[in-house]
mmCIF file of C-alpha atoms in Angstrom:
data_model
loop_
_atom_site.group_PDB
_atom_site.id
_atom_site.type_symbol
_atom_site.label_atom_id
_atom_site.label_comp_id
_atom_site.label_asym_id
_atom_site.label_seq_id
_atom_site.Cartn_x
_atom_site.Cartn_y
_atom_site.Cartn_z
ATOM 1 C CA UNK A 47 47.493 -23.526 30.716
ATOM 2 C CA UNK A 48 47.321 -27.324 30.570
ATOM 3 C CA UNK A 49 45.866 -28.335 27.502
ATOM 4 C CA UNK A 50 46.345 -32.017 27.515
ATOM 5 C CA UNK A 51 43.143 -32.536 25.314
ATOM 6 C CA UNK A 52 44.125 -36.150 23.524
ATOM 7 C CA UNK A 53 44.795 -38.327 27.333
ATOM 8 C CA UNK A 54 42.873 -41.570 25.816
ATOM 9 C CA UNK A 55 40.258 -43.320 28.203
ATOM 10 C CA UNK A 56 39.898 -39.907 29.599
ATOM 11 C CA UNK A 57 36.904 -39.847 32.874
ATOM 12 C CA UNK A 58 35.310 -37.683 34.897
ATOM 13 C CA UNK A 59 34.000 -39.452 37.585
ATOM 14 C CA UNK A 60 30.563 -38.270 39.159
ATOM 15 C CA UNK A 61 28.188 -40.050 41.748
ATOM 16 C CA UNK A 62 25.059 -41.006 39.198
ATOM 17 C CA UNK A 63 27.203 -39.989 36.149
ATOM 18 C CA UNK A 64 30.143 -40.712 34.666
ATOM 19 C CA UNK A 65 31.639 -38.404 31.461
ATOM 20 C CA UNK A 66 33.915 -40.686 29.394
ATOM 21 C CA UNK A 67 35.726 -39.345 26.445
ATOM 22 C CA UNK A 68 34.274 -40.314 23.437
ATOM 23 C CA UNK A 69 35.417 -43.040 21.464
ATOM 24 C CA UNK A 70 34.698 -45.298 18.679
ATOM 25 C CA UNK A 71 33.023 -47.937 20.667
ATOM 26 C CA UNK A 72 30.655 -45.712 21.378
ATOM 27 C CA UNK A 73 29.166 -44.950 18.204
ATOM 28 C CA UNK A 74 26.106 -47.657 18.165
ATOM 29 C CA UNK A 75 25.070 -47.117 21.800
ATOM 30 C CA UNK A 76 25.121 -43.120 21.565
ATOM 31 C CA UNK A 77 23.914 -42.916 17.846
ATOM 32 C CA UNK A 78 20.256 -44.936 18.906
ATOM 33 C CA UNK A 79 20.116 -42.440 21.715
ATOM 34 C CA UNK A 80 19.999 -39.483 19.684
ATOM 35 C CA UNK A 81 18.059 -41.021 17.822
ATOM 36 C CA UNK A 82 14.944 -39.341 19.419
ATOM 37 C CA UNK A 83 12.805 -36.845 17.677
ATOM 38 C CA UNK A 84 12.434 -34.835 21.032
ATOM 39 C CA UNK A 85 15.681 -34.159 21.596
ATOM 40 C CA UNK A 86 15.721 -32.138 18.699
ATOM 41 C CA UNK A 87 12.733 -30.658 18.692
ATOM 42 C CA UNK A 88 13.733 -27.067 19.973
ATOM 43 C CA UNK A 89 17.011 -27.052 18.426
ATOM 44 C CA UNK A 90 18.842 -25.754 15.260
ATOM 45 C CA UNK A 91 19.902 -29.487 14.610
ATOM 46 C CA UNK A 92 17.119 -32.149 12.975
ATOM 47 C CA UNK A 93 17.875 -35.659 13.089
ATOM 48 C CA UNK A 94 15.383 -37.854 11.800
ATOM 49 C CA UNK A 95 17.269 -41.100 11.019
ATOM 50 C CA UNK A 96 19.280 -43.469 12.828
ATOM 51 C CA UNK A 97 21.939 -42.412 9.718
ATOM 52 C CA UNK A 98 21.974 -38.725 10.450
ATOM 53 C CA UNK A 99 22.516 -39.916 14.054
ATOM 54 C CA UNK A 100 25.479 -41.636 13.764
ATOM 55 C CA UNK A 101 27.166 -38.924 11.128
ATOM 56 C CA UNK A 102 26.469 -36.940 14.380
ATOM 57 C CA UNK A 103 28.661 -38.879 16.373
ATOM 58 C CA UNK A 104 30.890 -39.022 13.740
ATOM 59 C CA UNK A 105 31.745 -35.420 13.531
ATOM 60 C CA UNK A 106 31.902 -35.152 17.501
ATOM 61 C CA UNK A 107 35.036 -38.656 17.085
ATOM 62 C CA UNK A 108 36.498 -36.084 13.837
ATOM 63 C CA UNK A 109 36.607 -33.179 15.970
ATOM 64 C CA UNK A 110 38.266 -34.912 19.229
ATOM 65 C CA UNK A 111 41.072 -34.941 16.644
ATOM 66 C CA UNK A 112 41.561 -31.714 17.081
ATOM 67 C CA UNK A 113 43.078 -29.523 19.598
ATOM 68 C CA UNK A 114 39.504 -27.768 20.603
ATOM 69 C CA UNK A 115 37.080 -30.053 21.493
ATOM 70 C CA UNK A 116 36.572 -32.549 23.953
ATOM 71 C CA UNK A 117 33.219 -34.554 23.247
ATOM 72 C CA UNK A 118 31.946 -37.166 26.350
ATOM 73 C CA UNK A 119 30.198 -40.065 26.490
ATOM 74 C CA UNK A 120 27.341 -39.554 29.232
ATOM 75 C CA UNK A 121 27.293 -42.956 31.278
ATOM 76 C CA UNK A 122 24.752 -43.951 33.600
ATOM 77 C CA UNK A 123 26.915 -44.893 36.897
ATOM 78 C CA UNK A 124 23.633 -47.257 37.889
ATOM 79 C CA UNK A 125 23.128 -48.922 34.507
ATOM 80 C CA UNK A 126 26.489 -48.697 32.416
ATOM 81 C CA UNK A 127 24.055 -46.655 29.692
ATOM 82 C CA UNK A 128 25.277 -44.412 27.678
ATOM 83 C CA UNK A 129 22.357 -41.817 28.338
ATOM 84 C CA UNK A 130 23.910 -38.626 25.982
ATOM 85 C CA UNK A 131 26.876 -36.864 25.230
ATOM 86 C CA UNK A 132 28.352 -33.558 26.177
ATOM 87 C CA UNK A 133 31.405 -31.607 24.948
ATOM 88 C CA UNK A 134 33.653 -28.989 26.090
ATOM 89 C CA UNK A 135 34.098 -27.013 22.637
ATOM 90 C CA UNK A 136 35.798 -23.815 21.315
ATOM 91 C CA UNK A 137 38.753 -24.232 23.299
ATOM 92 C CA UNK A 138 41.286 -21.496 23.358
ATOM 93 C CA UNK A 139 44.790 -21.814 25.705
ATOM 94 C CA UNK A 140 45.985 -18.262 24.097
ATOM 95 C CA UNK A 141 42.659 -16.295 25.321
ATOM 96 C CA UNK A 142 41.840 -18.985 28.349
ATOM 97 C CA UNK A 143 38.423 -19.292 27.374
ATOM 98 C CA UNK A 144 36.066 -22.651 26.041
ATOM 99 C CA UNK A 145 32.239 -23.383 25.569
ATOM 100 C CA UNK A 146 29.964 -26.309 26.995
ATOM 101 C CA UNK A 147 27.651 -27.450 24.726
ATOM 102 C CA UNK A 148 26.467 -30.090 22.404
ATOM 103 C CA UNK A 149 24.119 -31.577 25.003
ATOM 104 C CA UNK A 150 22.230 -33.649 24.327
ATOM 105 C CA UNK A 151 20.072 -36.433 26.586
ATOM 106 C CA UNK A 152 17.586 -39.314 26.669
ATOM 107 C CA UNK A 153 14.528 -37.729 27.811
ATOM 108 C CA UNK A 154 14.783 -40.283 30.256
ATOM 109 C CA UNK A 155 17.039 -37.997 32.245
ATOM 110 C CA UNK A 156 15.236 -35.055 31.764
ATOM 111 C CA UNK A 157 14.292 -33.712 34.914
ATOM 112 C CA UNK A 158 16.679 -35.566 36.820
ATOM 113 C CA UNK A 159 20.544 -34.164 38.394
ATOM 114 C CA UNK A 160 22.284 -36.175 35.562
ATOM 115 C CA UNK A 161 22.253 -32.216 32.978
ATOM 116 C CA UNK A 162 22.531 -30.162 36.870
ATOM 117 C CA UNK A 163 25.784 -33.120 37.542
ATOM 118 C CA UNK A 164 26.972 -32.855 33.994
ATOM 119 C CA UNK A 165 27.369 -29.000 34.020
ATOM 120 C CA UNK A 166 29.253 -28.950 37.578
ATOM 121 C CA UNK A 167 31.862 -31.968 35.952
ATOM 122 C CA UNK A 168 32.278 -29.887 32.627
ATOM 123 C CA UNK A 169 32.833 -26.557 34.526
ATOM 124 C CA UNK A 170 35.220 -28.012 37.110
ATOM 125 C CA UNK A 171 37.587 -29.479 34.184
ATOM 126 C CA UNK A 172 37.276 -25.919 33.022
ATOM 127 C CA UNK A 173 38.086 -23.475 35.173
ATOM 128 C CA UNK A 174 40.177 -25.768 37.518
ATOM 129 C CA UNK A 175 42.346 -28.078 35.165
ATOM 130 C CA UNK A 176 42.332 -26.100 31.659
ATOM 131 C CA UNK A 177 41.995 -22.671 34.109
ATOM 132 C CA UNK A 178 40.239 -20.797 31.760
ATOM 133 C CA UNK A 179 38.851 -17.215 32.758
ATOM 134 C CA UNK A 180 35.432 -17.514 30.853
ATOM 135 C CA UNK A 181 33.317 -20.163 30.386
ATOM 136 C CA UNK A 182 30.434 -19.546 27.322
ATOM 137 C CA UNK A 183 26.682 -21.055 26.492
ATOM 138 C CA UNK A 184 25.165 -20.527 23.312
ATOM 139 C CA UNK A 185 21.613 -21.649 22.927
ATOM 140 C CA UNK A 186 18.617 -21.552 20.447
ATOM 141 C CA UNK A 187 16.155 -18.443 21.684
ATOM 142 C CA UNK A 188 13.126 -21.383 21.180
ATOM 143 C CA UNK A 189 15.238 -23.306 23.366
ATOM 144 C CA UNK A 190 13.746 -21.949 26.763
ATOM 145 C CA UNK A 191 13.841 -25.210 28.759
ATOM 146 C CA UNK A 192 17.778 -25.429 28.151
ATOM 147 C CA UNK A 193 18.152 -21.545 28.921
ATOM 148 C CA UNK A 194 16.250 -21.397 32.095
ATOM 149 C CA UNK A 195 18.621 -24.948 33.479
ATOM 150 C CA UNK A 196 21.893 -23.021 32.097
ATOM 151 C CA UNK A 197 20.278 -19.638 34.440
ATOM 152 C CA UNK A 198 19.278 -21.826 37.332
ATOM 153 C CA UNK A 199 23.604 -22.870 37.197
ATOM 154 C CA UNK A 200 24.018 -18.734 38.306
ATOM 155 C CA UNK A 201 25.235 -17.809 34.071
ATOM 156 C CA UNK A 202 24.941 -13.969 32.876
ATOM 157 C CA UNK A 203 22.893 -13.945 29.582
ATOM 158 C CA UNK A 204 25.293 -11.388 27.925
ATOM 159 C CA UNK A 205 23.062 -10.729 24.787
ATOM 160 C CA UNK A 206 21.379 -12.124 21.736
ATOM 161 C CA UNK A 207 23.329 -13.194 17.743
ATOM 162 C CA UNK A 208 20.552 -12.650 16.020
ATOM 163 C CA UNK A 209 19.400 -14.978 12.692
ATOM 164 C CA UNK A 210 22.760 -17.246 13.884
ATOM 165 C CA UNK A 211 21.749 -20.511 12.935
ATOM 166 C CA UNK A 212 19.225 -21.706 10.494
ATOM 167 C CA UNK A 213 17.683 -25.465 10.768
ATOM 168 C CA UNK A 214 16.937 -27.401 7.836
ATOM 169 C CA UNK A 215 13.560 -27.001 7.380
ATOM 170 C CA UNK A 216 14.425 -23.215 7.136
ATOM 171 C CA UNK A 217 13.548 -22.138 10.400
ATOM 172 C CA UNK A 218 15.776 -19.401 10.932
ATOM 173 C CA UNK A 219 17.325 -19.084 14.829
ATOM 174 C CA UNK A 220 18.220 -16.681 17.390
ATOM 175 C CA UNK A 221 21.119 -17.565 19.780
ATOM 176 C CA UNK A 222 21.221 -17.092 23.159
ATOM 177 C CA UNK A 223 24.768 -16.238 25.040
ATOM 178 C CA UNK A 224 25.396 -16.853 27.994
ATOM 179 C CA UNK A 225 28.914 -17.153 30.433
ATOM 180 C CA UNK A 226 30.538 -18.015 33.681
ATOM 181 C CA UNK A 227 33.738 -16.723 34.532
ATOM 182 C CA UNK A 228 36.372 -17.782 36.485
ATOM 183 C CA UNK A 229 35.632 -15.448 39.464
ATOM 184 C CA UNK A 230 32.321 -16.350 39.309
ATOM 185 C CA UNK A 231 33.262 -19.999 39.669
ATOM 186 C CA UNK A 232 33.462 -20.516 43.210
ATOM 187 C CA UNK A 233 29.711 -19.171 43.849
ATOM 188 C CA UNK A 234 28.568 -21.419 41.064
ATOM 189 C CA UNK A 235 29.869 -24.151 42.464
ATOM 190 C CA UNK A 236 28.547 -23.743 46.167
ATOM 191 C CA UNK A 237 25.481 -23.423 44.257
ATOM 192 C CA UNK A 238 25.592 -26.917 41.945
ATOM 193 C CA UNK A 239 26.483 -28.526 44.768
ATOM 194 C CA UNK A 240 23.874 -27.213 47.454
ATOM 195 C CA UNK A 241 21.904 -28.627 43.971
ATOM 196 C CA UNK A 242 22.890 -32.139 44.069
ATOM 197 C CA UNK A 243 23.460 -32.336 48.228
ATOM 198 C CA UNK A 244 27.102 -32.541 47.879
ATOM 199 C CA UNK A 245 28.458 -29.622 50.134
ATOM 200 C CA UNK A 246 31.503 -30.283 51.570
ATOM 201 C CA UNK A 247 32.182 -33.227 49.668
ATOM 202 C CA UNK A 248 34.604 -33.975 47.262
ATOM 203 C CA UNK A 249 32.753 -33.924 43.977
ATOM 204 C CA UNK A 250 34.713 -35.880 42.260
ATOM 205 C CA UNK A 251 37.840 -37.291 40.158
ATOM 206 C CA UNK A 252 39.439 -37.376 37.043
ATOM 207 C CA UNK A 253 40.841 -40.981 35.865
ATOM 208 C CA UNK A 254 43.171 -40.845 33.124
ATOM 209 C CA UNK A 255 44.183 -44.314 31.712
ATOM 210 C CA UNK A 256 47.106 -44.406 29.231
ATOM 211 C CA UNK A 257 46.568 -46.395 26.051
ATOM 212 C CA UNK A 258 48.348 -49.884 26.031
#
């Protein structure tokens, strides 16, 4: 499997999105994004300051470092905004399997196709450049708005980890798995993109500029 996780200036190119690999640069734009208390508000996260924002993105740029994550920069094709981030985490080339999560949007966006055009980028780089055979989801059980878009994409809910995650006011979480797999994939994506009106077209492109 092609694991080429660290190609710098890394895109992949959408029509009303763009997913750019985080960097740096990013930090300011992304971190006042986040910065929104209803983005948070049925998660196991709680950020409440412009601070814990930014630490935030900090963690996503430490963990790029890695060989496991790949953490995007969610650009607004019509604006140049950054309008979220996204990541492709828990990557594994010996079992061929990764997780998309850490999504989080302007609520803006919500209710538009930029979380429907996000997922169908994400899962493409998956299962058809890293070629992994399963795909996971793992969301909060209060989070029923993000588990009925990641059911609407065609994903199995598998089961329930129960008392996973605990947020820190102490509310104490259920998570929520869900997966795609590879055979799966092709049905999925007939399905995204009878979504987003883009049957037989090609979706889209992956730009990968070298570092000078």
């Amino acid at each position: 499997m092609n694991m080429s996780l660290m190609d710098v200036g890394m895109k992949l190119k959408g029509h009303t999105i763009d997913l750019v690999l985080l960097e740096p640069e990013h930090k300011e734009e992304l971190a006042a994004v986040l910065n929104d208390d209803a983005i948070w508000e049925f998660t196991w996260r709680k950020i409440t300051t412009l601070e814990q924002a930014q630490a935030l993105v900090d963690e996503a740029l430490l963990e790029r470092l890695g060989d496991s994550q790949l953490p995007f920069a969610v650009i607004e094709r019509s604006t140049g905004l950054i309008v979220g981030t996204t990541r492709i985490a828990s990557i594994s080339g010996g079992h061929r399997h990764a997780e998309i999560g850490y999504s989080w949007l302007t609520p803006r966006v919500w209710r538009t196709s930029v979380n429907t055009e996000c997922k169908r980028l994400l899962l493409d780089y998956c299962f058809e450049h890293l070629h992994t055979l399963r795909v996971q989801f793992s969301i909060s059980h209060y989070n029923i708005r993000s588990q009925r878009a990641v059911e609407r994409l065609g994903a199995l809910k598998e089961g329930v980890l129960r008392q996973a995650r605990i947020k820190p006011d102490g509310t104490v979480h259920d998570v929520v798995v869900y997966s795609i797999l590879a055979s799966e994939w092709p049905a999925v994506k007939e399905r995204l993109d009878g979504y987003l009106g883009l049957n037989n077209i090609r979706y889209q492109d992956i730009e990968k500029r070298m570092s000078i």
